[in-house]
Amino acid sequence: MFIKRLILLCILLATSISEAESISKKGKIQEIAKIYSASMQYIFKNQTLINQQSPHKEALFGSKFIKHVKSTYQQKFNTNSFPDEKSLAIKVLLEVMIEVMEDNRTLILDEDINFKGFIPAIFAFQISERYSKKGIGIKVKFTNEADRVRNTFNNPDPWESKAIQKLKQHKLSEYYDENGLYKGVKSSRYMIPVTMSAMCLTCHGTPKDNPANFNSPSNEWTTFDKTGFPMENWKITDFGGGISVTIYDAKIWGEAY
Amino acid sequence: MTPKYGEKLIKPYILFFIILLTTSGVSAKTIKIGVIEHSPHIFVSDNKVHGPALDYLKAMLSKHFDNVIFTYLPTKRGILELNKGKIDLLFPISKTLEIKDYLPAALFHAVPGLCFNKEGFIPILSSTNQLDNLTIGVPAGVKLTPALVQSNAIIKAIEGSDVLFRGINLLLKRRIDSLYHPSPINIYHYTNPLSKKIACSYFHGYSTGLQIANSPNMDEADKIKLNDIYLGHLKNETYEYYFARRGNKQ
């Protein structure tokens, strides 16, 4: 009788530990996606500062940039806190943001260039590329359905295509899969949708949304946006893409987390 | 048991050799490093090298070596000296068949791109339709990114010696619309006066790791120890973050 009770207790304990680990993993992968999303929003809101002719752009570099990303995060997700910066994944992500901004310092401060092309998607891609090379077993990416992606490097993989369909069909605010596959390796995978805004439509919308056409008759409108891509005629209610986070190296859970 | 006379004589020598063996190796000697110019990480003036990449490596190596000597070398000569064992390390260099051994991770990455006169600047190169019919100078021997190969740009090979220098001149004289550069940050950086005349954009997604190469003559134990020192230093702070953290105080 005693042994039976002991076995039952062990099973209950193991189940609750496993559930706690699962919740913790999801919380951590969520944090990465949310910080990445907040940083994109900060770049989005600061397009005027990025493109204007001014040497005073300190808010875009170093620790000041991170400070602004943190406050954007807190506003966006209605919280007073910020994820633990000592955890390896967060520490490296914030370092990568400083690296990317520094990479672009010459361009951002170039007073001879009016449109720098440093838009959220370009910033996000540079973050993704650098982050994936840090050898910490995490990949973060801004993706969309294959026919809606401009840079083929951002094409969704099979898991991401499935996640996008789930987000769209069920209007989910997130999609998490602890047993997802990434290049054949069992991985924790997570995606949140990106909401379309009026500013997105200046490039992805109809020629009517393009500021270059505002003072021209419709028969003279360009169908290309300011980055040189053909406009896609998207609407504000369309799916704006997804932020995909993959943790494919289980070691990351044990290290500094 | 009393030791025999011979044993008495041998013991101090054994002790001496043990001490010699344990204190030799990478911990107490000179390390010679060949350095290839790569601004804004490494600058060369009057044949002397300086820059943040050297500061980073010096901080790492001076804890383990009595003397850390950096010498400027052009790439081809650097490879020769490394393979002859005249220098212990050579950097920064992308992996090549001419060199067998490298420290275990890239120090930093180079991203190729296109440089333009400012009035013709194209910021986003993934929209390759913008490259249609542009004449793009490509230094001979430089591998092109697939995005450029697949574009409808007119490729003009730049032959001869010092092809990058010649390419920049062709661009400034407007004889080409753009110059393909394996690492535009070398010229489009606020530390370089050329950044007042030209602007460059990048083929993101096609970066190459720039490595620190080992001499094939290096002792295996020294190599292992050096790898550990390097990985430990990277784990503490990567060079790429160190460089970015310094910001405009380069």
Coordinates of C-alpha atoms in Angstrom, one line a residue:
Chain A
M1 CA 0.0 0.0 0.0
F2 CA 2.8 2.4 1.0
I3 CA 4.8 1.6 -2.1
K4 CA 1.8 2.2 -4.3
R5 CA 1.3 5.6 -2.7
L6 CA 5.0 6.4 -3.1
I7 CA 4.9 5.6 -6.8
L8 CA 1.8 7.7 -7.3
L9 CA 3.5 10.6 -5.5
C10 CA 6.6 10.3 -7.7
I11 CA 4.4 10.3 -10.9
L12 CA 2.6 13.4 -9.7
L13 CA 5.8 15.1 -8.8
A14 CA 7.4 14.3 -12.2
T15 CA 4.3 15.6 -14.0
S16 CA 4.3 18.9 -12.2
I17 CA 8.0 19.4 -12.7
S18 CA 7.6 18.7 -16.4
E19 CA 4.6 21.1 -16.6
A20 CA 6.6 23.8 -14.8
E21 CA 9.5 23.4 -17.2
S22 CA 7.2 23.7 -20.1
I23 CA 5.6 26.9 -18.8
S24 CA 9.1 28.3 -18.1
K25 CA 10.3 27.4 -21.7
K26 CA 7.3 29.1 -23.2
G27 CA 7.8 32.2 -21.1
K28 CA 11.4 32.5 -22.1
I29 CA 10.8 32.0 -25.9
Q30 CA 7.9 34.6 -25.6
E31 CA 10.4 37.1 -24.1
I32 CA 12.7 36.8 -27.0
A33 CA 9.9 37.4 -29.5
K34 CA 8.5 40.3 -27.5
I35 CA 11.9 42.1 -27.3
Y36 CA 12.5 41.6 -31.0
S37 CA 9.0 42.9 -31.8
A38 CA 9.5 46.0 -29.5
S39 CA 12.8 46.8 -31.2
M40 CA 11.2 46.7 -34.6
Q41 CA 8.5 49.0 -33.3
Y42 CA 11.1 51.4 -32.0
I43 CA 12.8 51.5 -35.5
F44 CA 9.3 51.9 -37.1
K45 CA 8.5 54.9 -34.9
N46 CA 11.9 56.6 -35.5
Q47 CA 11.9 56.6 -39.3
T48 CA 11.9 60.4 -39.2
L49 CA 14.9 60.6 -36.9
I50 CA 16.7 57.9 -38.9
N51 CA 16.3 59.7 -42.2
Q52 CA 16.6 63.4 -41.1
Q53 CA 19.7 65.4 -41.5
S54 CA 20.9 65.8 -38.0
P55 CA 24.0 64.7 -36.1
H56 CA 22.0 64.3 -32.9
K57 CA 20.8 60.7 -33.1
E58 CA 22.3 59.3 -29.9
A59 CA 18.9 57.6 -29.1
L60 CA 19.7 55.1 -31.9
F61 CA 23.0 53.8 -30.5
G62 CA 24.5 51.9 -27.6
S63 CA 22.9 51.8 -24.2
K64 CA 20.5 54.6 -25.1
F65 CA 19.0 52.5 -27.9
I66 CA 18.5 49.6 -25.5
K67 CA 16.9 52.0 -23.0
H68 CA 14.4 53.0 -25.6
V69 CA 13.7 49.4 -26.7
K70 CA 13.0 48.6 -23.0
S71 CA 10.5 51.5 -22.7
T72 CA 8.9 50.5 -26.0
Y73 CA 8.6 46.9 -24.6
Q74 CA 7.0 48.2 -21.4
Q75 CA 4.5 50.4 -23.3
K76 CA 3.7 47.8 -25.9
F77 CA 3.1 44.9 -23.4
N78 CA 1.7 47.1 -20.6
T79 CA 4.2 46.1 -18.0
N80 CA 6.7 47.8 -15.7
S81 CA 9.2 45.0 -15.9
F82 CA 11.7 43.7 -18.5
P83 CA 13.0 40.2 -18.9
D84 CA 16.2 39.2 -17.0
E85 CA 19.1 40.7 -19.0
K86 CA 21.5 38.2 -17.4
S87 CA 20.0 35.3 -19.2
L88 CA 22.2 34.4 -22.1
A89 CA 19.5 34.6 -24.8
I90 CA 18.4 38.1 -23.7
K91 CA 21.9 39.4 -23.1
V92 CA 23.1 38.3 -26.5
L93 CA 19.9 39.7 -28.2
L94 CA 20.5 43.1 -26.7
E95 CA 24.2 43.0 -27.6
V96 CA 23.3 42.1 -31.2
M97 CA 21.0 45.2 -31.3
I98 CA 23.8 47.4 -30.3
E99 CA 26.1 45.7 -32.9
V100 CA 23.5 46.2 -35.7
M101 CA 22.9 49.9 -34.9
E102 CA 26.7 50.5 -34.8
D103 CA 27.0 48.7 -38.2
N104 CA 24.6 51.3 -39.6
R105 CA 26.0 54.4 -37.8
T106 CA 27.8 55.8 -40.9
L107 CA 24.6 55.4 -43.0
I108 CA 22.3 56.8 -40.3
L109 CA 24.5 59.9 -39.8
D110 CA 25.1 60.4 -43.6
E111 CA 23.6 63.8 -44.2
D112 CA 23.8 63.5 -48.0
I113 CA 21.3 60.6 -48.1
N114 CA 17.6 61.4 -47.5
F115 CA 16.2 57.9 -47.4
K116 CA 18.5 55.5 -45.7
G117 CA 16.4 52.3 -46.3
F118 CA 16.8 51.4 -42.6
I119 CA 13.2 50.2 -42.2
P120 CA 12.0 47.7 -39.6
A121 CA 12.2 44.7 -41.9
I122 CA 15.9 45.5 -42.8
F123 CA 16.7 46.0 -39.2
A124 CA 15.0 42.8 -38.2
F125 CA 16.8 40.8 -40.9
Q126 CA 20.2 42.1 -39.7
I127 CA 19.3 41.2 -36.1
S128 CA 18.3 37.7 -37.2
E129 CA 21.5 37.2 -39.2
R130 CA 23.8 38.2 -36.4
Y131 CA 21.9 36.5 -33.7
S132 CA 21.9 33.2 -35.5
K133 CA 25.7 33.4 -35.8
K134 CA 26.3 33.7 -32.1
G135 CA 26.3 29.9 -31.5
I136 CA 23.7 29.9 -28.8
G137 CA 21.2 27.7 -30.5
I138 CA 18.5 30.3 -31.2
K139 CA 17.1 31.7 -34.4
V140 CA 14.7 34.6 -34.6
K141 CA 13.1 35.7 -37.9
F142 CA 10.4 38.0 -39.3
T143 CA 8.6 35.9 -41.9
N144 CA 5.4 35.6 -43.9
E145 CA 3.7 33.4 -46.4
A146 CA 6.1 32.5 -49.2
D147 CA 4.3 34.6 -51.8
R148 CA 4.3 37.6 -49.4
V149 CA 8.0 37.7 -48.6
R150 CA 10.2 40.2 -50.4
N151 CA 13.6 38.8 -49.4
T152 CA 13.8 35.1 -50.1
F153 CA 16.0 34.6 -47.0
N154 CA 12.9 35.3 -45.0
N155 CA 10.8 32.5 -46.6
P156 CA 9.0 30.4 -44.1
D157 CA 10.1 26.8 -43.4
P158 CA 7.4 24.1 -43.2
W159 CA 6.8 24.7 -39.4
E160 CA 6.5 28.4 -40.0
S161 CA 4.1 27.9 -42.9
K162 CA 1.9 25.8 -40.6
A163 CA 2.1 28.3 -37.7
I164 CA 1.1 31.2 -40.0
Q165 CA -2.0 29.2 -41.2
K166 CA -2.9 28.5 -37.5
L167 CA -2.5 32.1 -36.5
K168 CA -4.6 33.3 -39.5
Q169 CA -7.3 30.7 -39.4
H170 CA -8.0 30.8 -35.6
K171 CA -7.0 34.5 -35.2
L172 CA -4.5 33.4 -32.5
S173 CA -2.3 35.8 -30.6
E174 CA 0.5 33.3 -30.5
Y175 CA 1.4 29.8 -31.5
Y176 CA 3.8 27.6 -29.4
D177 CA 5.1 24.1 -30.2
E178 CA 7.5 22.5 -27.7
N179 CA 8.0 19.6 -30.1
G180 CA 8.5 21.5 -33.4
L181 CA 11.1 20.5 -35.9
Y182 CA 13.9 22.7 -37.2
K183 CA 16.1 21.2 -39.8
G184 CA 15.1 17.8 -38.5
V185 CA 16.0 18.6 -34.9
K186 CA 13.4 18.7 -32.2
S187 CA 13.1 22.3 -31.1
S188 CA 10.9 24.7 -29.2
R189 CA 9.2 27.0 -31.7
Y190 CA 7.0 30.0 -31.2
M191 CA 5.3 32.6 -33.4
I192 CA 3.4 35.8 -32.8
P193 CA 1.6 37.8 -35.6
V194 CA 2.7 41.3 -36.6
T195 CA -0.2 43.8 -36.8
M196 CA -0.4 45.8 -40.0
S197 CA -0.5 49.5 -39.6
A198 CA -1.0 52.5 -42.0
M199 CA 2.7 53.0 -42.2
C200 CA 3.2 49.4 -43.5
L201 CA 0.9 50.3 -46.4
T202 CA 3.0 53.1 -47.6
C203 CA 5.2 50.4 -49.1
H204 CA 3.0 47.2 -49.1
G205 CA -0.4 48.8 -49.9
T206 CA -1.9 50.2 -53.1
P207 CA -0.3 53.0 -55.2
K208 CA -2.8 55.3 -53.5
D209 CA -1.1 54.7 -50.1
N210 CA 2.4 55.6 -51.5
P211 CA 3.5 59.1 -50.4
A212 CA 5.4 59.5 -53.7
N213 CA 2.0 59.6 -55.4
F214 CA 0.2 62.0 -53.1
N215 CA 0.5 65.1 -55.3
S216 CA 0.2 63.3 -58.7
P217 CA -2.8 62.4 -60.9
S218 CA -3.6 58.7 -60.7
N219 CA -2.5 58.0 -64.3
E220 CA 1.1 59.1 -63.2
W221 CA 1.2 57.0 -60.1
T222 CA 4.2 54.7 -59.6
T223 CA 3.5 51.1 -58.6
F224 CA 6.9 50.8 -56.9
D225 CA 7.6 51.9 -53.3
K226 CA 10.5 53.9 -52.0
T227 CA 12.6 50.8 -51.4
G228 CA 12.3 49.8 -55.1
F229 CA 9.9 46.9 -54.7
P230 CA 6.6 46.6 -56.5
M231 CA 3.7 47.4 -54.1
E232 CA 1.6 44.4 -53.2
N233 CA -1.9 46.0 -52.7
W234 CA -2.2 44.7 -49.1
K235 CA -5.0 46.0 -46.9
I236 CA -4.9 47.1 -43.3
T237 CA -6.8 43.9 -42.3
D238 CA -4.3 41.6 -44.0
F239 CA -1.9 39.3 -42.1
G240 CA 1.3 41.4 -41.5
G241 CA 3.7 38.5 -41.0
G242 CA 4.9 36.6 -38.0
I243 CA 7.9 36.8 -35.6
S244 CA 9.3 33.3 -35.4
V245 CA 11.6 32.1 -32.6
T246 CA 13.3 28.7 -32.6
I247 CA 15.4 27.3 -29.8
Y248 CA 17.1 24.3 -31.4
D249 CA 19.9 23.7 -28.9
A250 CA 18.5 22.4 -25.6
K251 CA 21.7 23.5 -23.8
I252 CA 20.4 27.1 -23.8
W253 CA 17.8 26.1 -21.2
G254 CA 20.5 25.1 -18.8
E255 CA 22.9 28.0 -19.5
A256 CA 22.3 31.2 -17.5
Y257 CA 18.6 30.7 -17.6
Chain B
M1 CA 66.0 2.7 2.4
T2 CA 69.0 4.9 1.6
P3 CA 69.1 6.1 -2.0
K4 CA 72.1 5.1 -4.1
Y5 CA 74.6 7.8 -5.2
G6 CA 73.4 7.7 -8.8
E7 CA 69.8 8.3 -7.7
K8 CA 70.9 11.3 -5.6
L9 CA 72.5 12.8 -8.6
I10 CA 69.7 12.3 -11.0
K11 CA 66.8 13.6 -8.8
P12 CA 67.6 17.3 -9.1
Y13 CA 67.8 17.0 -12.9
I14 CA 64.5 15.3 -13.0
L15 CA 63.0 18.0 -10.9
F16 CA 64.6 20.6 -13.1
F17 CA 63.1 19.0 -16.2
I18 CA 59.6 18.7 -14.6
I19 CA 59.7 22.4 -13.8
L20 CA 60.9 23.3 -17.3
L21 CA 58.2 21.2 -18.9
T22 CA 55.3 22.6 -16.8
T23 CA 56.4 26.3 -17.2
S24 CA 57.1 26.2 -20.9
G25 CA 54.5 26.2 -23.7
V26 CA 52.2 29.2 -24.4
S27 CA 52.3 30.5 -20.9
A28 CA 55.7 32.2 -21.0
K29 CA 56.9 33.2 -24.4
T30 CA 56.6 35.5 -27.4
I31 CA 53.7 35.2 -29.8
K32 CA 54.1 36.7 -33.3
I33 CA 50.9 37.8 -35.1
G34 CA 50.7 38.8 -38.7
V35 CA 48.0 41.4 -39.3
I36 CA 46.2 42.2 -42.5
E37 CA 44.7 45.7 -43.0
H38 CA 41.0 45.8 -42.5
S39 CA 39.6 49.2 -41.4
P40 CA 37.8 50.1 -39.2
H41 CA 39.0 47.1 -37.2
I42 CA 42.7 47.4 -38.1
F43 CA 44.4 50.5 -39.5
V44 CA 47.9 50.6 -41.0
S45 CA 49.9 53.8 -41.0
D46 CA 53.7 53.9 -41.7
N47 CA 53.7 50.1 -41.7
K48 CA 52.5 50.1 -38.1
V49 CA 49.2 48.5 -37.2
H50 CA 46.6 49.7 -34.6
G51 CA 42.9 49.6 -34.1
P52 CA 40.2 48.0 -31.9
A53 CA 40.8 44.4 -33.1
L54 CA 44.4 44.6 -31.9
D55 CA 43.4 46.2 -28.6
Y56 CA 41.0 43.3 -28.1
L57 CA 43.5 40.6 -28.9
K58 CA 46.3 42.3 -26.9
A59 CA 44.1 42.3 -23.8
M60 CA 43.4 38.6 -24.3
L61 CA 46.9 37.5 -25.1
S62 CA 49.0 39.7 -22.8
K63 CA 47.7 37.7 -19.8
H64 CA 49.3 34.5 -21.2
F65 CA 52.3 35.7 -23.2
D66 CA 55.4 37.7 -22.2
N67 CA 55.5 39.5 -25.6
V68 CA 52.7 40.0 -28.1
I69 CA 54.1 41.2 -31.4
F70 CA 51.8 42.5 -34.1
T71 CA 53.3 42.9 -37.6
Y72 CA 51.6 44.3 -40.7
L73 CA 51.6 41.9 -43.6
P74 CA 49.8 41.9 -47.0
T75 CA 47.6 38.8 -47.4
K76 CA 49.8 36.7 -49.7
R77 CA 52.9 37.3 -47.7
G78 CA 51.1 36.7 -44.5
I79 CA 49.9 33.2 -45.7
L80 CA 53.5 32.4 -46.7
E81 CA 55.0 33.5 -43.4
L82 CA 52.3 31.6 -41.5
N83 CA 52.9 28.4 -43.3
K84 CA 56.7 28.7 -42.9
G85 CA 56.1 29.2 -39.1
K86 CA 57.7 32.6 -39.1
I87 CA 54.5 33.9 -37.4
D88 CA 52.2 32.1 -35.0
L89 CA 48.9 33.6 -36.1
L90 CA 47.5 35.6 -39.0
F91 CA 44.3 37.6 -39.0
P92 CA 41.7 38.6 -40.2
I93 CA 41.4 36.1 -43.0
S94 CA 38.5 34.2 -44.5
K95 CA 38.9 30.4 -44.7
T96 CA 41.1 29.4 -47.6
L97 CA 42.6 26.1 -48.8
E98 CA 46.1 27.6 -48.4
I99 CA 45.7 27.6 -44.6
K100 CA 44.9 24.5 -42.6
D101 CA 44.3 25.6 -39.0
Y102 CA 42.2 28.3 -37.5
L103 CA 41.1 29.3 -34.0
P104 CA 37.6 27.8 -33.4
A105 CA 35.3 30.8 -34.1
A106 CA 35.3 33.8 -36.4
L107 CA 36.5 37.0 -34.8
F108 CA 34.0 39.1 -36.9
H109 CA 32.1 38.9 -40.2
A110 CA 32.4 40.7 -43.5
V111 CA 29.3 41.4 -45.5
P112 CA 29.7 42.2 -49.3
G113 CA 27.9 45.1 -50.9
L114 CA 27.7 47.8 -53.5
C115 CA 29.2 51.3 -53.3
F116 CA 27.7 54.2 -55.1
N117 CA 28.3 57.9 -55.6
K118 CA 25.8 59.4 -53.2
E119 CA 23.3 60.7 -55.8
G120 CA 22.9 57.2 -57.1
F121 CA 22.7 55.4 -53.8
I122 CA 20.4 52.3 -53.6
P123 CA 19.8 51.4 -50.0
I124 CA 18.1 48.0 -50.2
L125 CA 19.9 45.5 -52.5
S126 CA 17.3 42.7 -52.2
S127 CA 15.2 44.7 -54.6
T128 CA 17.5 43.6 -57.5
N129 CA 15.3 45.1 -60.1
Q130 CA 16.9 48.4 -59.2
L131 CA 20.2 47.1 -60.4
D132 CA 18.9 46.5 -64.0
N133 CA 21.2 48.0 -66.6
L134 CA 23.6 49.5 -64.0
T135 CA 27.3 49.1 -64.8
I136 CA 28.8 47.5 -61.8
G137 CA 32.6 47.2 -61.4
V138 CA 33.8 43.9 -59.9
P139 CA 37.4 43.4 -58.8
A140 CA 38.9 40.4 -60.5
G141 CA 39.0 37.3 -58.4
V142 CA 36.2 38.4 -56.0
K143 CA 33.3 36.0 -55.7
L144 CA 30.0 37.5 -56.5
T145 CA 26.8 37.0 -54.4
P146 CA 24.1 35.0 -56.1
A147 CA 21.7 38.1 -55.9
L148 CA 24.1 40.1 -58.1
V149 CA 24.7 37.2 -60.5
Q150 CA 20.9 36.8 -61.0
S151 CA 20.3 40.5 -61.5
N152 CA 20.3 42.3 -64.9
A153 CA 23.2 44.5 -64.0
I154 CA 26.1 44.9 -66.5
I155 CA 29.2 43.4 -64.8
K156 CA 32.5 45.1 -65.7
A157 CA 35.6 43.2 -64.4
I158 CA 38.4 45.4 -63.0
E159 CA 41.7 43.7 -63.7
G160 CA 45.3 44.5 -62.7
S161 CA 47.0 45.3 -59.4
D162 CA 45.2 47.0 -56.5
V163 CA 41.8 46.4 -58.0
L164 CA 39.8 47.9 -55.2
F165 CA 41.7 51.1 -55.4
R166 CA 41.2 51.2 -59.1
G167 CA 37.5 50.4 -58.7
I168 CA 37.0 53.3 -56.3
N169 CA 38.7 55.7 -58.8
L170 CA 36.4 54.4 -61.6
L171 CA 33.4 55.0 -59.3
L172 CA 34.5 58.5 -58.3
K173 CA 35.1 59.4 -62.0
R174 CA 31.6 58.0 -62.7
R175 CA 32.9 55.5 -65.2
I176 CA 30.9 52.8 -63.4
D177 CA 27.6 53.2 -61.6
S178 CA 28.6 51.1 -58.7
L179 CA 31.5 49.1 -57.3
Y180 CA 31.1 45.6 -55.8
H181 CA 33.1 45.4 -52.6
P182 CA 33.7 42.3 -50.5
S183 CA 33.6 44.4 -47.3
P184 CA 32.3 47.9 -47.9
I185 CA 32.7 48.9 -44.3
N186 CA 36.5 49.2 -45.2
I187 CA 35.6 52.3 -47.1
Y188 CA 32.2 53.4 -46.0
H189 CA 32.8 54.2 -42.4
Y190 CA 32.9 57.5 -40.7
T191 CA 36.6 57.0 -39.9
N192 CA 37.3 57.0 -43.7
P193 CA 37.2 60.4 -45.6
L194 CA 35.8 58.5 -48.6
S195 CA 32.5 58.2 -46.7
K196 CA 31.9 61.8 -47.5
K197 CA 31.9 61.0 -51.3
I198 CA 30.4 57.6 -51.6
A199 CA 27.8 55.4 -49.8
C200 CA 27.5 51.7 -49.6
S201 CA 24.7 49.2 -49.0
Y202 CA 24.9 45.5 -48.2
F203 CA 23.9 42.1 -49.5
H204 CA 22.8 40.9 -46.0
G205 CA 22.6 37.2 -45.7
Y206 CA 25.9 36.6 -47.5
S207 CA 28.3 37.3 -44.6
T208 CA 31.7 35.5 -44.3
G209 CA 33.5 34.8 -41.1
L210 CA 36.9 36.4 -40.7
Q211 CA 39.2 34.1 -38.8
I212 CA 42.4 34.0 -36.9
A213 CA 44.7 31.4 -38.6
N214 CA 47.2 29.2 -36.8
S215 CA 50.6 28.3 -38.0
P216 CA 50.8 24.6 -38.9
N217 CA 54.1 24.5 -37.0
M218 CA 52.4 25.4 -33.7
D219 CA 52.8 22.7 -31.0
E220 CA 49.5 20.8 -30.5
A221 CA 49.4 21.6 -26.8
D222 CA 49.9 25.2 -27.4
K223 CA 47.1 25.2 -30.0
I224 CA 44.7 23.6 -27.6
K225 CA 45.6 26.1 -24.9
L226 CA 45.3 29.0 -27.3
N227 CA 41.8 27.8 -28.4
D228 CA 40.7 27.7 -24.8
I229 CA 42.1 31.2 -24.1
Y230 CA 40.3 32.5 -27.2
L231 CA 36.9 30.8 -26.5
G232 CA 37.1 32.0 -22.9
H233 CA 37.6 35.6 -24.0
L234 CA 34.8 35.4 -26.6
K235 CA 32.5 34.0 -24.0
N236 CA 33.3 36.9 -21.7
E237 CA 32.8 39.5 -24.5
T238 CA 32.7 38.9 -28.3
Y239 CA 34.9 41.1 -30.4
E240 CA 31.8 42.2 -32.4
Y241 CA 30.2 43.5 -29.3
Y242 CA 33.4 45.0 -28.0
F243 CA 33.7 46.9 -31.3
A244 CA 30.1 48.1 -31.2
R245 CA 30.2 49.0 -27.5
R246 CA 33.1 51.4 -28.1
G247 CA 30.8 53.2 -30.5
N248 CA 32.2 56.3 -32.1
K249 CA 35.2 56.3 -29.8
Q250 CA 37.2 54.1 -32.2

